Each structure stands twice: as C-alpha cells, then as structure tokens.
Tab-separated table of C-alpha atoms in Angstrom:
chain	number	residue	atom	x	y	z
A	1	MET	CA	-17.115	17.971	29.634
A	2	THR	CA	-20.891	18.251	29.652
A	3	LEU	CA	-22.628	18.965	26.388
A	4	ALA	CA	-25.997	20.557	25.684
A	5	LEU	CA	-27.954	21.298	22.530
A	6	ASN	CA	-26.973	24.966	22.663
A	7	ASP	CA	-23.287	24.037	22.220
A	8	GLN	CA	-21.416	24.530	18.959
A	9	LEU	CA	-19.069	21.849	17.634
A	10	ARG	CA	-16.776	21.564	14.648
A	11	ILE	CA	-14.340	19.117	13.078
A	12	PRO	CA	-10.766	20.202	13.920
A	13	GLU	CA	-8.246	20.796	11.134
A	14	GLU	CA	-6.223	17.717	12.038
A	15	VAL	CA	-9.168	15.441	11.286
A	16	LEU	CA	-9.722	14.312	7.695
A	17	THR	CA	-13.073	13.026	6.501
A	18	SER	CA	-14.026	10.948	3.501
A	19	LYS	CA	-17.535	9.803	2.635
A	20	VAL	CA	-17.453	6.291	1.194
A	21	GLY	CA	-20.856	5.027	0.198
A	22	GLU	CA	-23.287	5.884	2.993
A	23	GLU	CA	-20.600	5.941	5.635
A	24	MET	CA	-17.929	8.371	6.777
A	25	ILE	CA	-14.293	7.561	7.507
A	26	LEU	CA	-12.351	9.926	9.741
A	27	LEU	CA	-8.593	10.058	10.223
A	28	ASN	CA	-7.226	11.855	13.248
A	29	LEU	CA	-3.785	12.976	12.148
A	30	GLN	CA	-2.776	13.660	15.753
A	31	THR	CA	-3.345	10.089	16.862
A	32	GLY	CA	-3.012	8.307	13.512
A	33	MET	CA	-6.296	6.526	14.265
A	34	TYR	CA	-8.992	5.843	11.699
A	35	HIS	CA	-12.659	5.886	12.703
A	36	SER	CA	-15.891	5.201	10.867
A	37	LEU	CA	-19.459	6.406	11.295
A	38	ASP	CA	-22.564	4.472	10.310
A	39	PRO	CA	-25.080	6.116	7.911
A	40	VAL	CA	-26.961	7.910	10.720
A	41	GLY	CA	-23.747	9.164	12.290
A	42	THR	CA	-22.611	10.226	8.839
A	43	ARG	CA	-25.800	12.241	8.363
A	44	PHE	CA	-25.187	13.903	11.727
A	45	LEU	CA	-21.657	14.896	10.770
A	46	GLU	CA	-22.703	16.173	7.353
A	47	MET	CA	-25.237	18.457	9.028
A	48	LEU	CA	-22.718	19.559	11.616
A	49	GLN	CA	-20.340	20.531	8.801
A	50	ARG	CA	-23.032	22.906	7.501
A	51	THR	CA	-24.053	24.366	10.852
A	52	SER	CA	-21.965	23.929	13.936
A	53	ARG	CA	-24.979	24.386	16.252
A	54	LEU	CA	-26.027	21.081	17.832
A	55	GLY	CA	-29.563	22.384	18.344
A	56	ALA	CA	-29.998	23.012	14.609
A	57	VAL	CA	-28.678	19.551	13.762
A	58	HIS	CA	-31.053	18.042	16.330
A	59	GLN	CA	-34.008	19.848	14.760
A	60	SER	CA	-33.085	18.726	11.216
A	61	LEU	CA	-32.598	15.103	12.241
A	62	LEU	CA	-35.893	15.168	14.097
A	63	GLU	CA	-37.630	16.036	10.832
A	64	GLU	CA	-35.687	13.409	8.900
A	65	PHE	CA	-35.922	10.364	11.191
A	66	ASP	CA	-38.819	8.708	13.009
A	67	VAL	CA	-37.490	9.189	16.528
A	68	SER	CA	-38.623	10.856	19.751
A	69	ASN	CA	-37.226	14.224	20.746
A	70	ALA	CA	-35.710	12.906	23.971
A	71	LYS	CA	-34.185	9.786	22.402
A	72	LEU	CA	-32.574	11.790	19.592
A	73	GLU	CA	-31.189	14.363	22.024
A	74	SER	CA	-29.718	11.631	24.193
A	75	ASP	CA	-28.149	9.788	21.225
A	76	LEU	CA	-26.823	12.987	19.694
A	77	LEU	CA	-25.158	14.160	22.888
A	78	LYS	CA	-23.710	10.706	23.500
A	79	LEU	CA	-22.203	10.510	19.986
A	80	SER	CA	-20.882	14.072	20.239
A	81	GLN	CA	-19.320	13.329	23.607
A	82	ASP	CA	-17.657	10.210	22.213
A	83	MET	CA	-16.301	12.099	19.204
A	84	LEU	CA	-15.031	14.896	21.448
A	85	ALA	CA	-13.176	12.348	23.563
A	86	ARG	CA	-11.546	10.919	20.419
A	87	GLY	CA	-10.518	14.352	19.181
A	88	LEU	CA	-12.825	14.120	16.176
A	89	LEU	CA	-14.832	17.183	17.257
A	90	VAL	CA	-13.949	20.277	19.235
A	91	LYS	CA	-16.195	22.680	21.106
A	92	GLU	CA	-16.279	26.218	19.781
B	1	MET	CA	21.005	14.953	0.019
B	2	SER	CA	23.091	15.674	3.062
B	3	GLU	CA	26.490	14.125	3.523
B	4	VAL	CA	26.505	11.219	5.909
B	5	ALA	CA	29.582	9.318	6.968
B	6	THR	CA	29.423	5.610	7.614
B	7	LEU	CA	30.865	4.302	10.846
B	8	ALA	CA	33.235	2.221	8.780
B	9	ASN	CA	34.530	4.921	6.518
B	10	GLN	CA	33.831	8.191	4.788
B	11	ALA	CA	32.881	6.598	1.491
B	12	ASN	CA	31.322	8.775	-1.116
B	13	THR	CA	28.357	7.844	-3.235
B	14	ALA	CA	30.431	6.787	-6.247
B	15	THR	CA	32.157	3.959	-4.399
B	16	ARG	CA	31.141	0.464	-5.471
B	17	VAL	CA	30.603	-2.559	-3.276
B	18	ALA	CA	33.969	-4.243	-2.915
B	19	SER	CA	32.547	-7.709	-3.453
B	20	GLY	CA	30.194	-6.706	-6.226
B	21	LEU	CA	30.527	-7.162	-9.935
B	22	ASP	CA	32.871	-4.686	-11.492
B	23	LEU	CA	30.751	-2.132	-13.278
B	24	PRO	CA	32.747	0.422	-15.220
B	25	GLU	CA	29.970	2.926	-14.643
B	26	ALA	CA	26.419	3.073	-13.417
B	27	ALA	CA	23.877	1.167	-15.488
B	28	ARG	CA	20.267	2.150	-16.109
B	29	TYR	CA	17.144	0.059	-15.697
B	30	GLN	CA	13.384	0.379	-15.605
B	31	VAL	CA	11.362	-0.401	-12.479
B	32	CYS	CA	7.677	0.538	-12.516
B	33	ASP	CA	7.895	3.532	-14.824
B	34	LEU	CA	10.975	4.918	-13.119
B	35	ALA	CA	14.370	5.027	-14.777
B	36	LEU	CA	16.858	3.724	-12.233
B	37	GLU	CA	20.587	4.403	-12.343
B	38	SER	CA	22.545	1.990	-10.201
B	39	THR	CA	26.156	1.294	-9.330
B	40	ILE	CA	25.350	-2.412	-8.943
B	41	PRO	CA	23.789	-4.530	-11.692
B	42	PHE	CA	20.133	-5.561	-11.469
B	43	PRO	CA	19.654	-8.727	-13.538
B	44	GLU	CA	15.976	-8.690	-12.459
B	45	LEU	CA	15.278	-5.489	-14.383
B	46	THR	CA	14.963	-4.427	-17.986
B	47	PRO	CA	17.746	-2.083	-19.152
B	48	ALA	CA	16.645	1.471	-19.959
B	49	GLN	CA	18.188	4.544	-21.514
B	50	ALA	CA	16.076	7.350	-20.069
B	51	SER	CA	17.487	9.978	-17.734
B	52	PRO	CA	17.389	8.607	-14.211
B	53	ASP	CA	14.500	9.357	-11.864
B	54	VAL	CA	16.260	7.516	-9.050
B	55	ARG	CA	19.979	6.989	-8.462
B	56	PHE	CA	21.060	4.039	-6.337
B	57	SER	CA	24.544	3.492	-5.033
B	58	VAL	CA	25.983	0.876	-2.728
B	59	LEU	CA	28.764	1.849	-0.359
B	60	PRO	CA	31.398	-0.537	1.000
B	61	ALA	CA	30.053	-2.771	3.735
B	62	GLY	CA	30.185	-1.245	7.187
B	63	GLU	CA	28.261	-0.813	10.377
B	64	GLY	CA	25.608	1.421	8.906
B	65	PHE	CA	25.081	5.136	8.625
B	66	ALA	CA	26.071	7.293	11.538
B	67	GLY	CA	24.607	10.635	12.394
B	68	ASP	CA	21.886	12.137	14.466
B	69	LEU	CA	19.146	9.549	14.064
B	70	THR	CA	15.589	10.177	15.240
B	71	TRP	CA	13.649	6.945	15.033
B	72	PHE	CA	9.994	7.400	14.214
B	73	HIS	CA	8.580	4.070	13.080
B	74	HIS	CA	9.285	0.379	12.965
B	75	TYR	CA	7.736	-2.757	11.500
B	76	ALA	CA	7.769	-6.148	13.189
B	77	GLY	CA	8.409	-9.444	11.418
B	78	PRO	CA	6.404	-12.669	11.741
B	79	GLU	CA	7.995	-13.513	15.104
B	80	ASN	CA	7.248	-9.998	16.365
B	81	GLU	CA	10.909	-9.105	16.029
B	82	THR	CA	11.814	-5.657	14.729
B	83	TRP	CA	12.584	-6.119	11.067
B	84	LEU	CA	12.645	-2.589	9.706
B	85	ARG	CA	13.123	0.770	11.398
B	86	MET	CA	12.799	4.261	9.999
B	87	ALA	CA	14.544	7.398	11.189
B	88	ASP	CA	15.220	10.971	10.261
B	89	CYS	CA	18.903	11.268	9.455
B	90	GLY	CA	19.690	14.910	8.934
B	91	GLU	CA	17.686	15.920	5.907
B	92	ASP	CA	17.252	12.325	4.747
B	93	TYR	CA	15.306	9.246	5.740
B	94	LEU	CA	17.162	6.234	7.047
B	95	VAL	CA	15.628	2.780	6.662
B	96	ARG	CA	17.431	0.093	8.658
B	97	PHE	CA	16.873	-3.600	7.998
B	98	GLU	CA	18.016	-5.290	11.181
B	99	GLY	CA	20.929	-7.578	10.447
B	100	TYR	CA	21.257	-6.614	6.760
B	101	GLY	CA	22.039	-2.938	6.363
B	102	ASP	CA	20.923	0.665	6.014
B	103	PHE	CA	19.371	2.612	3.176
B	104	LEU	CA	19.597	6.392	3.144
B	105	ILE	CA	16.840	8.029	1.098
B	106	ALA	CA	16.893	11.678	0.101
B	107	ARG	CA	13.687	13.553	0.942
B	108	ASP	CA	12.928	13.955	-2.741
B	109	GLY	CA	13.526	10.231	-3.305
B	110	ILE	CA	16.033	10.822	-6.094
B	111	ASP	CA	19.156	9.532	-4.348
B	112	VAL	CA	19.284	6.293	-2.404
B	113	GLN	CA	22.450	4.911	-0.818
B	114	CYS	CA	22.920	1.532	0.794
B	115	CYS	CA	25.463	0.642	3.439
B	116	PRO	CA	25.195	-3.138	3.855
B	117	LEU	CA	26.479	-5.053	6.854
B	118	PRO	CA	29.617	-7.097	6.020
B	119	ASP	CA	27.863	-10.454	5.512
B	120	THR	CA	24.945	-9.176	3.441
B	121	ALA	CA	24.847	-10.733	-0.027
B	122	GLU	CA	24.403	-8.544	-3.087
B	123	SER	CA	21.203	-10.439	-3.935
B	124	THR	CA	19.826	-9.358	-0.560
B	125	ILE	CA	20.742	-5.725	-1.224
B	126	ARG	CA	18.939	-5.875	-4.575
B	127	HIS	CA	15.889	-7.534	-3.037
B	128	LEU	CA	15.618	-5.030	-0.186
B	129	PHE	CA	15.985	-2.154	-2.612
B	130	LEU	CA	13.565	-3.462	-5.242
B	131	ASP	CA	10.870	-4.842	-2.960
B	132	GLN	CA	11.035	-2.573	0.075
B	133	ILE	CA	12.766	0.696	-0.758
B	134	VAL	CA	11.306	1.306	-4.223
B	135	PRO	CA	7.659	1.092	-3.039
B	136	LEU	CA	8.503	3.356	-0.092
B	137	VAL	CA	10.128	5.894	-2.422
B	138	LEU	CA	7.163	5.649	-4.776
B	139	SER	CA	4.759	6.228	-1.885
B	140	ARG	CA	5.977	9.827	-1.812
B	141	ARG	CA	5.465	10.318	-5.544
B	142	GLU	CA	2.347	8.374	-6.362
B	143	LEU	CA	-1.216	8.485	-5.114
B	144	LEU	CA	-1.256	4.923	-3.917
B	145	VAL	CA	1.199	2.024	-3.640
B	146	LEU	CA	-0.442	-1.133	-2.336
B	147	HIS	CA	0.937	-4.375	-1.000
B	148	ALA	CA	-0.579	-6.392	-3.839
B	149	SER	CA	0.127	-8.675	-6.745
B	150	ALA	CA	-1.746	-8.057	-9.987
B	151	ILE	CA	-2.384	-9.613	-13.371
B	152	LEU	CA	-3.793	-8.341	-16.624
B	153	THR	CA	-7.057	-9.808	-17.918
B	154	PRO	CA	-8.905	-8.839	-21.118
B	155	GLU	CA	-11.246	-6.741	-18.916
B	156	GLY	CA	-8.439	-4.940	-17.116
B	157	VAL	CA	-6.093	-5.422	-14.191
B	158	ILE	CA	-7.188	-7.399	-11.183
B	159	ALA	CA	-5.169	-7.148	-8.011
B	160	PHE	CA	-4.775	-9.408	-4.990
B	161	VAL	CA	-4.237	-7.304	-1.909
B	162	GLY	CA	-2.885	-8.771	1.286
B	163	LYS	CA	-0.057	-9.167	3.705
B	164	SER	CA	2.968	-11.431	3.329
B	165	GLY	CA	2.075	-15.100	3.283
B	166	GLN	CA	-1.565	-14.674	2.303
B	167	GLY	CA	-1.150	-15.996	-1.246
B	168	LYS	CA	-0.583	-12.965	-3.478
B	169	SER	CA	2.375	-14.429	-5.379
B	170	THR	CA	0.810	-17.878	-5.674
B	171	LEU	CA	-2.311	-16.431	-7.276
B	172	ALA	CA	-0.304	-14.178	-9.582
B	173	ALA	CA	1.928	-17.078	-10.669
B	174	SER	CA	-1.081	-19.323	-11.168
B	175	PHE	CA	-2.717	-16.762	-13.450
B	176	ALA	CA	0.552	-16.042	-15.275
B	177	GLN	CA	1.147	-19.741	-15.867
B	178	SER	CA	-2.334	-19.766	-17.479
B	179	GLY	CA	-1.315	-17.064	-19.942
B	180	PHE	CA	-2.307	-13.857	-18.150
B	181	ARG	CA	0.364	-11.212	-18.046
B	182	LEU	CA	1.914	-10.230	-14.729
B	183	ILE	CA	1.569	-6.633	-13.573
B	184	SER	CA	3.191	-6.986	-10.179
B	185	ASP	CA	4.236	-9.605	-7.674
B	186	ASP	CA	4.326	-7.696	-4.412
B	187	TYR	CA	3.505	-4.008	-4.773
B	188	LEU	CA	1.092	-2.292	-7.083
B	189	VAL	CA	1.417	1.328	-8.128
B	190	LEU	CA	-1.910	3.003	-8.858
B	191	ARG	CA	-2.216	6.288	-10.643
B	192	LYS	CA	-5.221	8.304	-11.670
B	193	THR	CA	-5.742	9.032	-15.307
B	194	PRO	CA	-5.923	12.741	-16.092
B	195	LEU	CA	-9.338	14.285	-15.597
B	196	ARG	CA	-11.536	13.822	-18.607
B	197	LYS	CA	-14.559	15.672	-19.785
B	198	MET	CA	-17.471	13.427	-19.008
B	199	PRO	CA	-21.009	13.689	-17.682
B	200	GLN	CA	-21.114	14.713	-14.026
B	201	ARG	CA	-22.545	11.422	-12.845
B	202	GLU	CA	-19.630	9.477	-14.309
B	203	PRO	CA	-16.565	8.872	-12.119
B	204	ALA	CA	-14.148	11.788	-12.377
B	205	ALA	CA	-11.257	9.531	-13.292
B	206	ASP	CA	-10.177	5.952	-13.700
B	207	TRP	CA	-7.302	4.224	-11.951
B	208	ILE	CA	-4.476	2.660	-13.873
B	209	ALA	CA	-2.032	0.040	-12.680
B	210	ILE	CA	1.673	0.445	-13.475
B	211	PRO	CA	3.629	-2.788	-14.079
B	212	SER	CA	6.435	-3.143	-11.531
B	213	TYR	CA	9.089	-5.537	-12.890
B	214	PRO	CA	9.172	-9.116	-14.236
B	215	GLY	CA	9.143	-12.196	-12.050
B	216	VAL	CA	7.434	-13.647	-9.012
B	217	ARG	CA	8.938	-14.799	-5.728
B	218	LEU	CA	7.859	-18.314	-4.795
B	219	TRP	CA	8.662	-20.980	-2.234
B	220	PRO	CA	10.086	-24.104	-3.966
B	221	GLU	CA	7.004	-26.139	-3.014
B	222	THR	CA	4.771	-23.460	-4.558
B	223	SER	CA	6.722	-23.640	-7.824
B	224	ASP	CA	6.340	-27.413	-7.765
B	225	GLY	CA	2.600	-27.049	-7.175
B	226	ILE	CA	2.028	-24.561	-9.978
B	227	PHE	CA	4.408	-25.536	-12.770
B	228	THR	CA	4.490	-28.968	-14.371
B	229	VAL	CA	8.259	-28.750	-14.824
B	230	SER	CA	10.434	-27.121	-12.209
B	231	PRO	CA	11.256	-23.670	-13.608
B	232	GLU	CA	14.625	-21.947	-13.648
B	233	SER	CA	14.860	-19.638	-10.685
B	234	ALA	CA	17.272	-17.280	-8.986
B	235	GLU	CA	18.191	-16.542	-5.387
B	236	ILE	CA	16.236	-13.643	-3.935
B	237	ALA	CA	18.132	-13.061	-0.723
B	238	HIS	CA	20.526	-15.035	1.427
B	239	TYR	CA	18.031	-15.269	4.290
B	240	THR	CA	15.121	-16.912	2.454
B	241	ASP	CA	14.515	-20.089	0.456
B	242	LYS	CA	12.073	-18.251	-1.790
B	243	ARG	CA	13.260	-18.094	-5.411
B	244	ARG	CA	12.506	-15.666	-8.190
B	245	VAL	CA	10.874	-17.176	-11.276
B	246	SER	CA	11.043	-14.811	-14.213
B	247	ASP	CA	11.125	-16.959	-17.357
B	248	PRO	CA	8.886	-14.944	-19.716
B	249	ALA	CA	7.564	-18.173	-21.227
B	250	LEU	CA	6.163	-19.080	-17.813
B	251	ILE	CA	5.515	-15.638	-16.346
B	252	PRO	CA	4.727	-13.223	-19.184
B	253	PHE	CA	5.102	-9.619	-18.091
B	254	ALA	CA	2.778	-6.774	-19.061
B	255	GLU	CA	4.386	-4.178	-21.268
B	256	GLY	CA	2.385	-1.129	-20.246
B	257	SER	CA	-0.113	0.355	-17.853
B	258	SER	CA	-3.744	-0.755	-17.918
B	259	ALA	CA	-7.004	0.225	-16.279
B	260	LEU	CA	-7.645	-1.279	-12.871
B	261	ARG	CA	-10.682	-3.534	-12.954
B	262	CYS	CA	-11.125	-4.646	-9.332
B	263	LEU	CA	-9.388	-5.544	-6.101
B	264	TYR	CA	-9.541	-8.851	-4.228
B	265	PHE	CA	-8.546	-8.808	-0.576
B	266	LEU	CA	-6.926	-11.927	0.860
B	267	ASP	CA	-6.971	-13.080	4.452
B	268	ASP	CA	-5.003	-15.739	6.239
B	269	ALA	CA	-5.947	-19.240	5.115
B	270	CYS	CA	-8.799	-20.799	7.054
B	271	GLU	CA	-7.590	-23.264	9.694
B	272	ASP	CA	-10.678	-25.466	9.381
B	273	ALA	CA	-10.072	-28.874	7.884
B	274	PHE	CA	-13.214	-28.484	5.817
B	275	GLN	CA	-13.289	-25.485	3.557
B	276	PRO	CA	-16.032	-25.033	0.989
B	277	GLY	CA	-15.160	-23.994	-2.559
B	278	PRO	CA	-13.726	-20.571	-3.323
B	279	ALA	CA	-16.018	-17.693	-2.449
B	280	ILE	CA	-16.148	-14.025	-3.323
B	281	VAL	CA	-18.007	-11.435	-1.275
B	282	ARG	CA	-18.462	-7.809	-2.296
B	283	LEU	CA	-17.073	-5.398	0.302
B	284	SER	CA	-18.759	-2.156	1.278
B	285	PRO	CA	-16.724	0.975	0.545
B	286	ARG	CA	-16.066	1.363	4.279
B	287	GLU	CA	-14.793	-2.227	4.586
B	288	ALA	CA	-12.579	-1.741	1.524
B	289	PHE	CA	-11.282	1.566	2.875
B	290	MET	CA	-10.218	0.066	6.196
B	291	LYS	CA	-8.455	-2.819	4.465
B	292	LEU	CA	-6.689	-0.519	1.994
B	293	VAL	CA	-5.344	1.602	4.830
B	294	THR	CA	-3.448	-1.388	6.228
B	295	CYS	CA	-1.970	-2.334	2.840
B	296	ALA	CA	-0.696	1.039	1.613
B	297	PHE	CA	3.032	1.813	1.629
B	298	ASN	CA	4.043	5.004	3.385
B	299	LEU	CA	7.622	6.151	3.931
B	300	ASP	CA	6.720	8.835	6.449
B	301	ILE	CA	3.526	8.344	8.405
B	302	ARG	CA	4.048	11.779	10.006
B	303	ASP	CA	3.817	13.656	6.707
B	304	LYS	CA	0.350	15.177	6.957
B	305	VAL	CA	0.276	16.429	3.376
B	306	LEU	CA	0.992	12.976	2.013
B	307	LEU	CA	-1.336	11.329	4.518
B	308	GLU	CA	-4.116	13.625	3.385
B	309	ARG	CA	-3.407	12.797	-0.251
B	310	GLN	CA	-3.314	9.073	0.488
B	311	PHE	CA	-6.513	9.310	2.557
B	312	GLU	CA	-8.318	10.963	-0.333
B	313	ALA	CA	-6.971	8.424	-2.836
B	314	ILE	CA	-8.048	5.473	-0.679
B	315	GLY	CA	-11.504	7.017	-0.360
B	316	GLN	CA	-11.763	7.288	-4.126
B	317	VAL	CA	-10.480	3.782	-4.850
B	318	SER	CA	-12.811	2.233	-2.272
B	319	THR	CA	-15.831	3.866	-3.884
B	320	GLU	CA	-14.827	3.828	-7.570
B	321	VAL	CA	-13.242	0.369	-7.865
B	322	PRO	CA	-15.177	-2.841	-7.090
B	323	CYS	CA	-13.609	-4.494	-4.029
B	324	PHE	CA	-14.141	-8.085	-2.940
B	325	GLN	CA	-13.092	-10.510	-0.249
B	326	LEU	CA	-11.646	-13.731	-1.707
B	327	ASP	CA	-11.678	-16.895	0.403
B	328	TYR	CA	-10.339	-20.217	-0.833
B	329	ALA	CA	-8.529	-23.302	0.393
B	330	ARG	CA	-4.750	-22.900	0.155
B	331	ASP	CA	-4.457	-26.030	-1.911
B	332	PHE	CA	-2.851	-26.111	-5.383
B	333	SER	CA	-5.660	-28.295	-6.710
B	334	SER	CA	-8.166	-25.510	-5.923
B	335	LEU	CA	-6.343	-22.878	-8.039
B	336	PRO	CA	-8.084	-23.639	-11.376
B	337	ALA	CA	-11.495	-23.155	-9.700
B	338	VAL	CA	-10.286	-19.942	-8.053
B	339	ARG	CA	-9.044	-18.608	-11.391
B	340	GLN	CA	-12.299	-19.469	-13.131
B	341	LEU	CA	-14.381	-17.852	-10.404
B	342	ILE	CA	-12.302	-14.683	-10.604
B	343	VAL	CA	-12.296	-14.488	-14.377
B	344	ASP	CA	-16.090	-14.858	-14.467
B	345	GLN	CA	-16.918	-12.886	-11.362
B	346	PRO	CA	-16.317	-9.235	-12.252
B	347	MET	CA	-18.708	-9.470	-15.204
B	348	ARG	CA	-21.407	-11.032	-13.033
B	349	SER	CA	-21.117	-8.433	-10.279
B	350	GLU	CA	-21.303	-5.263	-12.333
C-alpha cells in the first residue's frame, strides 16, 4: 500500500497506547505484540491522535523539529508504512 | 460453575481426597487478603474466619477433567517441555499441570476444583494451588500480580521482579534473615490506593503491596548459605528438592499492606568469572514497562478487557514507581553488600 501526505490514518480500536516518560508503548490486541516508539515517533503519534491527516502532522513536525521538508516526509511515510504493516495504524 | 465429570468418576465438589487428612468440614485460611475455604488443610496458611472469597476442593485422584476442552495457551518449563496448559472447559477455565493434575477455575474465580493424578502428593496439590493457581485467580481481580518477591523496609516495600531461578527467594530470605519482614516469596499483588484529593501535579494514586503468605521456598544449599543454623523446613512438592522455610523467628512475615517503594528487576546471573560488585541502574519507564509485561500473571491472555486494564496498570507503575536493574554475583558472600546497596539506594536516587 502506497502512502502519501494527503492520506488519513488512525489508531485502530484493537491497539492500546500508553505514554511512559517520553516514549509510547503500543499493544496490538489482535497479535498480542507490544511495540514502542521513541520520543520523535511518540510525538508523531500524539499529533496523529489529534488530526488524522498526515499532511497536517507533517506541517506541525516541520515547525517543531530542525529537519528538511523532504527528509521529514520520507521518514514520516516510512514510519507510517511500518506501523500500517504491524496493524498499529489503519488508513481511513 | 458448570458441572464437569472427571474421567475417573462423577465426583462432586464436596468429595475429599481419599489419601488426604480427614477434615470433618472445610477449613478457612487467609492468602493475600483473600479468605480461602478448602477441603484440604493448608499448614502453610494462617487460619481465618471471614466468609470465603475462594472455595477450593480436591476431588479423588483420576485422569483429569473431561469435557469439551479448547486449549488456548501453554507455558514451557526449563527444558522447553510443556509444563502448564490452559483451556476453556465449558464455562470454566482448566489449568493442566502435565504429570500432576488439573485445576478447574470458575470464570468468577470463586470456585476452584482440583483433580490430581493418582501419584500426586497432597503437598504438590497445595503448592500448585498456592503458588500457581492463586496468582492466576488474582490476576482477574487485581490490577497487577507480578512474579516477584518483596520485603518491607522502613521506607516501604521493595520488590525483586524476575523469572524462576533468578534469585528472588534468595534475596527475600537474605533480607528476612536480617530482620526485614517478608511480603511475598514468589508473587506480589499490587493494588492502587483509592484516589485522593491532591494537587494535580502529584501522582493520582500510590501503589500498595499485599502480603501473600508466610515462608520462602529455598534450595537446601541456599538455606545453608543464608542461615547460620540449618532451619526447620517442609516439603513443597514431591518433584522438587526445594523446601519451605517459614519459622517466623527466621522469616518474619508482614502483617498488613504497605506502600510500594520501588522495583528491582533481576536477570540471569552473569556467566563471567569476574563480576564487579553489585550494581543498580535506573530503568527508563519504557524499559520497566517491557520487563513488567513479561512478569505479570494473566489467566486469560485473550480477555481484552483485562488486558486493557493490565496494560494501563503497567503503564502507571512504570512511570510512578522507581524501577531499577539489579546486577550482582550469585555468591552468598556478596549478599550483605547487595542488601546494603539496596537499603541505601532508594534514598540516593530520589
């Protein structure tokens, strides 16, 4: 599945999240697998919980972190793709 | 609880083990803060009078519970052999200990029946019930039940979390022999105090540790290494040389619940011949979370409501309670230094 910044993503109901310190733990109840996100990934997910639009999250992160537009877009799409594959996000 | 016939007979729940002590009627005991009513005696436990929270009965020995079993989980032993299997059995849970017997647990955890295999000793039945079934039953009632030993210090309860063989009982016995009261030997029940009115920045609640029952289970060589005189001990189960030491003069037991101070996670002993002195490293909340997940009891890993509750509780404990990694040489002569480091350490780290 190819992703683009105009896609909308959300955390499915069967995925639980818990912020511990600066990091996020996710439990996929379907697979029984636990996952963790580093502080940057955690920030991404927190923003995605507020607005499901990847483009809006990209814009916010661009203002928050010292990173190029292209690099952020690439990293964001890669992380989203990985989380989709693990069932931690679904496309709306 | 649904009716389940054993393969050997159609025994009802009031039947006593044929080889067991002759109890005129069920006796009551305290384990954790549960009142237990049992058809077999539990010399390990303190008698109680309260109305039972859990009723335990032992059926005549047989081939196990029959019925429509749907197996959903199993645990492997140290040799990778299946040691425990769990199944749905009608409306109940069935826990089968390979080679020893079956335990049938009602969904609400109030009624537990055991059907032992013919050669299973009564001590083994008591051990499996007290140290395996009770924490599983409690995992459906309480926020968190951890595979941990714990002792009471003047600053609160400190717990040693780890898998079998990593030194939980040795540390607990070492502290108890030094005058600290025992909270638990193998499983620790954690409960949140009721919400209190406090400033928003303060933690919403504290965690309290519930004492389990008196005594620690030790290998004979561990007893010899910890106690100056070999203590009186009792058989735990027919399949192990470990013995239960419960002399209150040697292992004083805590009388009530106390606030949890911190958690120490144990790993397997280092294989290196040279091991520096004991060391304590603070764990990040994420590291603590991932370790707690592997040490929490759970009777039904498919129960999403309970999983969600446990997930939330682990998240809170890992952020609200200081968690550390404890490394030390598994050598009896190192235990005084380990104790001193632990007793001093929480005050230095906070």
